PDB file of C-alpha atoms and ligand atoms in Angstrom:
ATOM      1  CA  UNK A   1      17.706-132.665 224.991  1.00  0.00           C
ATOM      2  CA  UNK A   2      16.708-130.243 222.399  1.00  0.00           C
ATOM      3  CA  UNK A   3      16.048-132.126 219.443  1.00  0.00           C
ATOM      4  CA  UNK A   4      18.725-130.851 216.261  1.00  0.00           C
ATOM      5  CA  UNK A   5      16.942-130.232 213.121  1.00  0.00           C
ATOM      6  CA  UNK A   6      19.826-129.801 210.740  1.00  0.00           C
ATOM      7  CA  UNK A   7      22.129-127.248 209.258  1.00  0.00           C
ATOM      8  CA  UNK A   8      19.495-125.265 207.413  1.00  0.00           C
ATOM      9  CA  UNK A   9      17.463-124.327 210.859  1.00  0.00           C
ATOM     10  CA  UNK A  10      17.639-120.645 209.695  1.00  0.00           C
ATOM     11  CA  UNK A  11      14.983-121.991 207.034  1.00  0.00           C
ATOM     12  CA  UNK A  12      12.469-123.464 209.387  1.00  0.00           C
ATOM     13  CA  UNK A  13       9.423-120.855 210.300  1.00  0.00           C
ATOM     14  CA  UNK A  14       7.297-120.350 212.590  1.00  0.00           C
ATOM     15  CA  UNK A  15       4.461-123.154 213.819  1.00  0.00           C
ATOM     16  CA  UNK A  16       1.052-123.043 211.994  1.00  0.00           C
ATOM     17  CA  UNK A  17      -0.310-126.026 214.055  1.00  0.00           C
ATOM     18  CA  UNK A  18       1.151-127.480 217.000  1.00  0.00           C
ATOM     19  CA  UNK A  19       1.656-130.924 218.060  1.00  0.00           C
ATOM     20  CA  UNK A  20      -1.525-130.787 220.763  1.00  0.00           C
ATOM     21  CA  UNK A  21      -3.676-129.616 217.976  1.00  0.00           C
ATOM     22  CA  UNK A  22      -2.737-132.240 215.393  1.00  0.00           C
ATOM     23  CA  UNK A  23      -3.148-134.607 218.468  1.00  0.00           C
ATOM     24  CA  UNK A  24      -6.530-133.541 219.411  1.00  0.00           C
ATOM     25  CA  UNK A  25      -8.330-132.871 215.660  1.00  0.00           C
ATOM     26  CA  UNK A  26      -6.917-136.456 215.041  1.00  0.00           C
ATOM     27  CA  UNK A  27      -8.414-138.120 217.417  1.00  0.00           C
ATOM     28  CA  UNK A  28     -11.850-136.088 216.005  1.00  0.00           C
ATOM     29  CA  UNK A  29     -11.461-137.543 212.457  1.00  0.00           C
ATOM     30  CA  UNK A  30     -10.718-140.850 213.582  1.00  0.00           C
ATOM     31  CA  UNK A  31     -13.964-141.204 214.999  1.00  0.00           C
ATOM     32  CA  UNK A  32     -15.738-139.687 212.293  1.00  0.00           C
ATOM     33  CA  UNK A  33     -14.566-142.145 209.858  1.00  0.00           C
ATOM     34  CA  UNK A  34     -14.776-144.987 213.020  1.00  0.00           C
ATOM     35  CA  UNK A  35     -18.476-144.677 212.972  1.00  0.00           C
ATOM     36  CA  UNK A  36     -18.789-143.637 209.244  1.00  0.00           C
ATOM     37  CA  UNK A  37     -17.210-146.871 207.937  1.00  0.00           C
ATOM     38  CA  UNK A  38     -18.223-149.074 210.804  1.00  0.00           C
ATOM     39  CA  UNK A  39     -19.580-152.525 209.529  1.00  0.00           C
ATOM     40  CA  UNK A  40     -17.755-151.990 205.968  1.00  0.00           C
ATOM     41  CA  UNK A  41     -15.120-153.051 204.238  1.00  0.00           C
ATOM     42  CA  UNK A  42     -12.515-150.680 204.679  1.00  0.00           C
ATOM     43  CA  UNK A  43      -8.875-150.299 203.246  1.00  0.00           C
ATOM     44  CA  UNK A  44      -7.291-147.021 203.897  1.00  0.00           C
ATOM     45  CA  UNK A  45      -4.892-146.079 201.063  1.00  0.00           C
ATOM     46  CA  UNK A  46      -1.579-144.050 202.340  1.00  0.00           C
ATOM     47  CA  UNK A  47      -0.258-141.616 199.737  1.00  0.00           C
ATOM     48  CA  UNK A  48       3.752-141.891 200.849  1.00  0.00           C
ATOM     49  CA  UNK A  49       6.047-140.456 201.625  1.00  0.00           C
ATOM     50  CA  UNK A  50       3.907-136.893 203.111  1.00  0.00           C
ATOM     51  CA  UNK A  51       1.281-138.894 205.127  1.00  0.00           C
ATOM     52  CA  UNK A  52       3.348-141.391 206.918  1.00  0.00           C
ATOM     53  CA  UNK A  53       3.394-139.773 210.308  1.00  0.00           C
ATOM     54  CA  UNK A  54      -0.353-138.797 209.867  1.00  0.00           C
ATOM     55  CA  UNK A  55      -1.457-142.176 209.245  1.00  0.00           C
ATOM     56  CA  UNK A  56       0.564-143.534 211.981  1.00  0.00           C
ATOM     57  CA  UNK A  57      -1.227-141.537 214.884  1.00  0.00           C
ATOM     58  CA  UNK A  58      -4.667-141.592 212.886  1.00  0.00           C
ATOM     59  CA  UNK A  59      -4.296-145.466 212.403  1.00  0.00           C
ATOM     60  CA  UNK A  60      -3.690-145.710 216.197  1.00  0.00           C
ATOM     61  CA  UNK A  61      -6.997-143.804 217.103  1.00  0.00           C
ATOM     62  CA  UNK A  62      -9.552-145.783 214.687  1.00  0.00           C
ATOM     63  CA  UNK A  63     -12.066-148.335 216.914  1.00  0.00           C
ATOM     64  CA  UNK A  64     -13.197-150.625 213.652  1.00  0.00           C
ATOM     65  CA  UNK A  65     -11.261-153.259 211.388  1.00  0.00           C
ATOM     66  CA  UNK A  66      -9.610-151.588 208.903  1.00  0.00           C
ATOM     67  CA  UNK A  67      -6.724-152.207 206.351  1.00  0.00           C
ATOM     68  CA  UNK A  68      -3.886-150.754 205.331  1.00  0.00           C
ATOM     69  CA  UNK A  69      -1.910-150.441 201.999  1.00  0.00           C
ATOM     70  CA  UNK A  70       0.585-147.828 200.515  1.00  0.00           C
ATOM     71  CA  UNK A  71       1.022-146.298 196.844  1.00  0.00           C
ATOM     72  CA  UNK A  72       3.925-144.111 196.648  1.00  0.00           C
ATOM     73  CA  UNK A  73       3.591-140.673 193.943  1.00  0.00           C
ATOM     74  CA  UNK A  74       5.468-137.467 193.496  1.00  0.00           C
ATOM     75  CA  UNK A  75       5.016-134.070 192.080  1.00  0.00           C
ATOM     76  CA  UNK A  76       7.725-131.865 193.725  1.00  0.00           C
ATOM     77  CA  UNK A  77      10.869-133.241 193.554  1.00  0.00           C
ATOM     78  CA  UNK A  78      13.047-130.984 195.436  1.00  0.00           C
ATOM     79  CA  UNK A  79      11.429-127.783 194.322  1.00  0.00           C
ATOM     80  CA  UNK A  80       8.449-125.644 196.598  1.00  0.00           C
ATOM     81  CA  UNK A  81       6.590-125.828 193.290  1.00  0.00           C
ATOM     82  CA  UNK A  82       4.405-128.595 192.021  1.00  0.00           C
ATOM     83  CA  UNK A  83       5.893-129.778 188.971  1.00  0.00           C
ATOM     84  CA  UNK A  84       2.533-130.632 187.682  1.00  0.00           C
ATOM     85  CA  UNK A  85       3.364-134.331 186.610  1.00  0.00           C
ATOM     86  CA  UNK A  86       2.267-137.192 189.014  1.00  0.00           C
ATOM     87  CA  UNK A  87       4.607-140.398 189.056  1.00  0.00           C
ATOM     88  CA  UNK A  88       3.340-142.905 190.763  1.00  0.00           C
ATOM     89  CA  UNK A  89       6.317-145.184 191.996  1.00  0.00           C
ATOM     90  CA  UNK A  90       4.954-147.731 194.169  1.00  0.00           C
ATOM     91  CA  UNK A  91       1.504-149.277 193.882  1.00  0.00           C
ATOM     92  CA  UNK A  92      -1.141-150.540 196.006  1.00  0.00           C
ATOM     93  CA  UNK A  93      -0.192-154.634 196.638  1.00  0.00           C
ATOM     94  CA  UNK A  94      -4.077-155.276 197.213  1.00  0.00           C
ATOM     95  CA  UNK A  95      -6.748-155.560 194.839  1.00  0.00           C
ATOM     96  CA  UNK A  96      -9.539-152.994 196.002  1.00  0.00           C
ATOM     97  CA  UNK A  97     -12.566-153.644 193.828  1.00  0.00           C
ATOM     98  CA  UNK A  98     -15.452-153.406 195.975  1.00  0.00           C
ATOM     99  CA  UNK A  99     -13.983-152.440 199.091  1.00  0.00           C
ATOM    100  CA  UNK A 100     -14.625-148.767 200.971  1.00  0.00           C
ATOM    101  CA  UNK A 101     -11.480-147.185 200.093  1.00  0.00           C
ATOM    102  CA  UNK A 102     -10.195-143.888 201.800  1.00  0.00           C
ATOM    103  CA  UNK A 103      -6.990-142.022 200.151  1.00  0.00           C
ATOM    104  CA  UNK A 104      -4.814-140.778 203.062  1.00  0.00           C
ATOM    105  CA  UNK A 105      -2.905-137.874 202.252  1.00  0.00           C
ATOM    106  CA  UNK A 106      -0.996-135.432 204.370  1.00  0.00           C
ATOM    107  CA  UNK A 107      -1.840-132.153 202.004  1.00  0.00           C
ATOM    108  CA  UNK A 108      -4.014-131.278 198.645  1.00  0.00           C
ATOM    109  CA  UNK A 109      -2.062-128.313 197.338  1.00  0.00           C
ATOM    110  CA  UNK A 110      -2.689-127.472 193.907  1.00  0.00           C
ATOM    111  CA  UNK A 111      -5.059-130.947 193.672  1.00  0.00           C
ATOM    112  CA  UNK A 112      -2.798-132.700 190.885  1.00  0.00           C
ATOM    113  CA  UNK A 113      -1.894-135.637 192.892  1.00  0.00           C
ATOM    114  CA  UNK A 114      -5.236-136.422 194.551  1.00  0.00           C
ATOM    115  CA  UNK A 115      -7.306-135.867 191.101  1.00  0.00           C
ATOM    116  CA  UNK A 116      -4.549-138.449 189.361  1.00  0.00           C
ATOM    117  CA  UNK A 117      -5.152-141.076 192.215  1.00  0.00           C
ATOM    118  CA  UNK A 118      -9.067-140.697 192.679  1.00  0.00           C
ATOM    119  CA  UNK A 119      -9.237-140.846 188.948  1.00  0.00           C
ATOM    120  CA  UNK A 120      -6.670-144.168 188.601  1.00  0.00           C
ATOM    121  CA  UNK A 121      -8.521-145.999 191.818  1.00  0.00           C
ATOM    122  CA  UNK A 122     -12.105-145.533 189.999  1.00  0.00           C
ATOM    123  CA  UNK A 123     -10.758-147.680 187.192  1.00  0.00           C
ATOM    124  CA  UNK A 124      -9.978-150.387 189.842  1.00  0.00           C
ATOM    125  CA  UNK A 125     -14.047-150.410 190.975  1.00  0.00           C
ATOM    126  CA  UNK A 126     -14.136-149.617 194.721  1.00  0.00           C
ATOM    127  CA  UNK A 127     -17.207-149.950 196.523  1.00  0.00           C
ATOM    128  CA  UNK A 128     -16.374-146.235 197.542  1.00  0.00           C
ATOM    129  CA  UNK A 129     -13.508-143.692 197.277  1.00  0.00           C
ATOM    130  CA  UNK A 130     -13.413-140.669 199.897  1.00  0.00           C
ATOM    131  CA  UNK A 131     -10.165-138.547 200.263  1.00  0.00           C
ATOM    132  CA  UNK A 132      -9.119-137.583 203.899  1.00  0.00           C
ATOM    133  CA  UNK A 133      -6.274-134.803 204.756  1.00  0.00           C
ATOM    134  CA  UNK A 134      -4.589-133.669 207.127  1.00  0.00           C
ATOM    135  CA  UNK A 135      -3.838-130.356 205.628  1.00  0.00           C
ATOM    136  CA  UNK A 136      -5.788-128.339 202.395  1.00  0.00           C
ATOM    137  CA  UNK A 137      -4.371-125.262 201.433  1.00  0.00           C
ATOM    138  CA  UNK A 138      -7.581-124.269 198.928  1.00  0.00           C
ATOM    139  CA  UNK A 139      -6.125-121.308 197.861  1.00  0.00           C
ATOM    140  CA  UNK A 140      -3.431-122.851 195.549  1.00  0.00           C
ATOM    141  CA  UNK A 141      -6.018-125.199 193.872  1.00  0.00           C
ATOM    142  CA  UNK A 142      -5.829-125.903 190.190  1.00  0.00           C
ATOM    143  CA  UNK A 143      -8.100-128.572 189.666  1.00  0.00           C
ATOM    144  CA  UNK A 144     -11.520-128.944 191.965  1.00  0.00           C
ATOM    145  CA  UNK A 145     -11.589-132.149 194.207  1.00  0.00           C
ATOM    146  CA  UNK A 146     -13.836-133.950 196.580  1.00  0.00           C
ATOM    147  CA  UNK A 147     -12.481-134.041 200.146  1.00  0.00           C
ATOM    148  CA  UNK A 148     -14.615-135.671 202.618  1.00  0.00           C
ATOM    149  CA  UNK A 149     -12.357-135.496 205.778  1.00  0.00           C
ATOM    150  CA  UNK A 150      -9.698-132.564 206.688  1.00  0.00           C
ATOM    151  CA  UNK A 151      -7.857-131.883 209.692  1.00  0.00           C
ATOM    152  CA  UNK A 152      -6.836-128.482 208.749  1.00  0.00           C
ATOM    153  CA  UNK A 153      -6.894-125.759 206.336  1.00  0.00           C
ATOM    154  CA  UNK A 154      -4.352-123.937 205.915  1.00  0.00           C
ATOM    155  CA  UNK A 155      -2.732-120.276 203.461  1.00  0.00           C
ATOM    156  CA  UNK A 156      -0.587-120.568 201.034  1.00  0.00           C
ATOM    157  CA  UNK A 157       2.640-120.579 202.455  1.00  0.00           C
ATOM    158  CA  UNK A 158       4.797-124.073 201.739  1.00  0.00           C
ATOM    159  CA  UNK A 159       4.356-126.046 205.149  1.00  0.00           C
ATOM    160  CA  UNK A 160       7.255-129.049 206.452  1.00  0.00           C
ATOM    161  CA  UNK A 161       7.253-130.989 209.208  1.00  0.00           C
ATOM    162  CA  UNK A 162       4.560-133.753 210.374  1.00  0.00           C
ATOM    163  CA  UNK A 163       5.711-135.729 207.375  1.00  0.00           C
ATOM    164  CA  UNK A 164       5.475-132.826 205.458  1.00  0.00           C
ATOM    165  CA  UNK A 165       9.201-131.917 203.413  1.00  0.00           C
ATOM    166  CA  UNK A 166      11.595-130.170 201.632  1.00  0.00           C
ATOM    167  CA  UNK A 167      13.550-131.634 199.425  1.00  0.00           C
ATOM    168  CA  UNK A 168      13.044-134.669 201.732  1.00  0.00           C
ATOM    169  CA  UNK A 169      14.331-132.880 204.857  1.00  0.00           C
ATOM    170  CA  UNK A 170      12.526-131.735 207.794  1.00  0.00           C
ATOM    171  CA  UNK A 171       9.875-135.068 207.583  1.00  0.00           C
ATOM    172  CA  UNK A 172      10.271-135.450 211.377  1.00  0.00           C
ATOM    173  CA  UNK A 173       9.327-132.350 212.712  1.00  0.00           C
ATOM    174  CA  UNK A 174       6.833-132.791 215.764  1.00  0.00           C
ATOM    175  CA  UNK A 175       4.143-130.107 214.186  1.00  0.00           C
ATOM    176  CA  UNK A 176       3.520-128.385 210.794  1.00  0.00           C
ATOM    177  CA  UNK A 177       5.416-125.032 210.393  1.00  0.00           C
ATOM    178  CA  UNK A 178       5.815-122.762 207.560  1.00  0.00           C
ATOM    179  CA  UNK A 179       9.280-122.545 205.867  1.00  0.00           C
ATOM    180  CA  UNK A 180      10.958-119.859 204.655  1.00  0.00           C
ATOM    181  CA  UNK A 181      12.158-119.745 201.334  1.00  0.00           C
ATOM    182  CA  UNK A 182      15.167-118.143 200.005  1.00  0.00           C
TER     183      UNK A 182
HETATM  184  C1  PRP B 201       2.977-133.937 198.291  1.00  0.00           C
HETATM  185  C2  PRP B 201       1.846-134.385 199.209  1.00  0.00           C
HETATM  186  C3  PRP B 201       0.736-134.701 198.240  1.00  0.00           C
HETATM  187  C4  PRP B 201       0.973-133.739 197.095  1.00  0.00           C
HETATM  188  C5  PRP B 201       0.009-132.602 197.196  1.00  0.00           C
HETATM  189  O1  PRP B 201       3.645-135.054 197.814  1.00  0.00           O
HETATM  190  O2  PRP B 201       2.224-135.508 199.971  1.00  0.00           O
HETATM  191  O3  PRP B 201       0.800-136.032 197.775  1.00  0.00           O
HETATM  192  O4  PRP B 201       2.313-133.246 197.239  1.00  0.00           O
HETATM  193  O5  PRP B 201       0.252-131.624 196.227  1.00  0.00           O
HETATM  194  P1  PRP B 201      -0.721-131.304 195.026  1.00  0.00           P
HETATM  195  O6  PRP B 201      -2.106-131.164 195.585  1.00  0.00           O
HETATM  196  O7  PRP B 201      -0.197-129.982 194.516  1.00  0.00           O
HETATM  197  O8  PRP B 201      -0.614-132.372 193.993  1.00  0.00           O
HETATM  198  P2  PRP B 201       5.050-135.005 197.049  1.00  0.00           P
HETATM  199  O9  PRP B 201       4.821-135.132 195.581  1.00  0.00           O
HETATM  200  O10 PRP B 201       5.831-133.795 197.493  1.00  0.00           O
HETATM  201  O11 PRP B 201       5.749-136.328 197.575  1.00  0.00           O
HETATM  202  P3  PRP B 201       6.039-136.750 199.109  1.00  0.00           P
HETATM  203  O12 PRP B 201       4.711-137.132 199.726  1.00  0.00           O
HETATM  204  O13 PRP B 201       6.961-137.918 198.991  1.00  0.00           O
HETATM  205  O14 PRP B 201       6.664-135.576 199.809  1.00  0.00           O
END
């Protein structure tokens, strides 16, 4: 059965990177960070709600121990624009001073959100802080950041689907394709 995306399926362009591709680049930073962070300490830090699905498949593919913890943080609302104020509105449950921390986000836009958390987890003394992505979109970047690991990069156009939304639709999208504003 085809799967129904909603009303609004007029709005939903054309794929920039299909499901195969997310599958297989994936399973290539997964074991890049597997033997990277083997015989550490490492708690992987999900940025919700974006990188839900990308942590899910990533999480599946990493080989070492490794924990898991969520912090939840918005900038867009239900706007294509970044409003340029981070909230965060759920934060981490454990205590990360001296671990290997990794941020996992699903996109670094304009940079706002990931500068606000790398700068608030420093305070918190981590052994280490790296960023990975699954998407960076460079070109709309308003403050410089560190990214060690990233799946893709991608134009400026405003991407949904892979976790990625619009004013929260569209999260459950098989791959990443652009959308098409009014
Ligand atoms: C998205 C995305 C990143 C951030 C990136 O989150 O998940 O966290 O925007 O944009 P930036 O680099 O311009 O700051 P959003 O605030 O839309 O919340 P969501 O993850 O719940 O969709």
């Amino acid at each position: 059965m085809k799967k129904r995306i909603n009303k609004m399926d007029e709005k939903v362009g054309k794929v920039l990177i299909s499901k195969e591709q997310i599958e297989k680049r994936i399973k290539e930073l997964a074991k890049q960070i597997s033997q990277d962070y083997e015989g550490k300490d490492l708690i992987c830090v999900i940025i919700l709600r974006g990188a839900f699905m990308f942590v899910t498949d990533l999480a599946k593919e990493i080989s070492i121990p490794a924990k898991f913890d969520f912090m939840a943080t918005s900038s867009y609302g239900d706007s294509t624009k970044s409003s340029g104020v981070v909230r965060i509105y759920k934060d981490l449950d454990m205590n990360i001073e001296g671990k290997d921390v990794l941020i996992i986000e699903d996109i670094v836009d304009t940079g706002r959100t990931i500068n606000y958390l790398v700068k608030n987890l420093k305070t918190r003394n981590p052994k280490s802080l790296e960023v990975c992505t699954l998407l960076n979109k460079p070109a709309n970047r308003v403050v410089n950041v560190k990214i060690k690991y990233v799946g893709f990069v991608i134009p400026p156009e405003f991407v949904i689907g892979y976790g990625l939304d619009f004013a929260e639709d569209y999260r459950h999208i098989t791959e990443v394709r652009v959308f098409k504003e009014d």
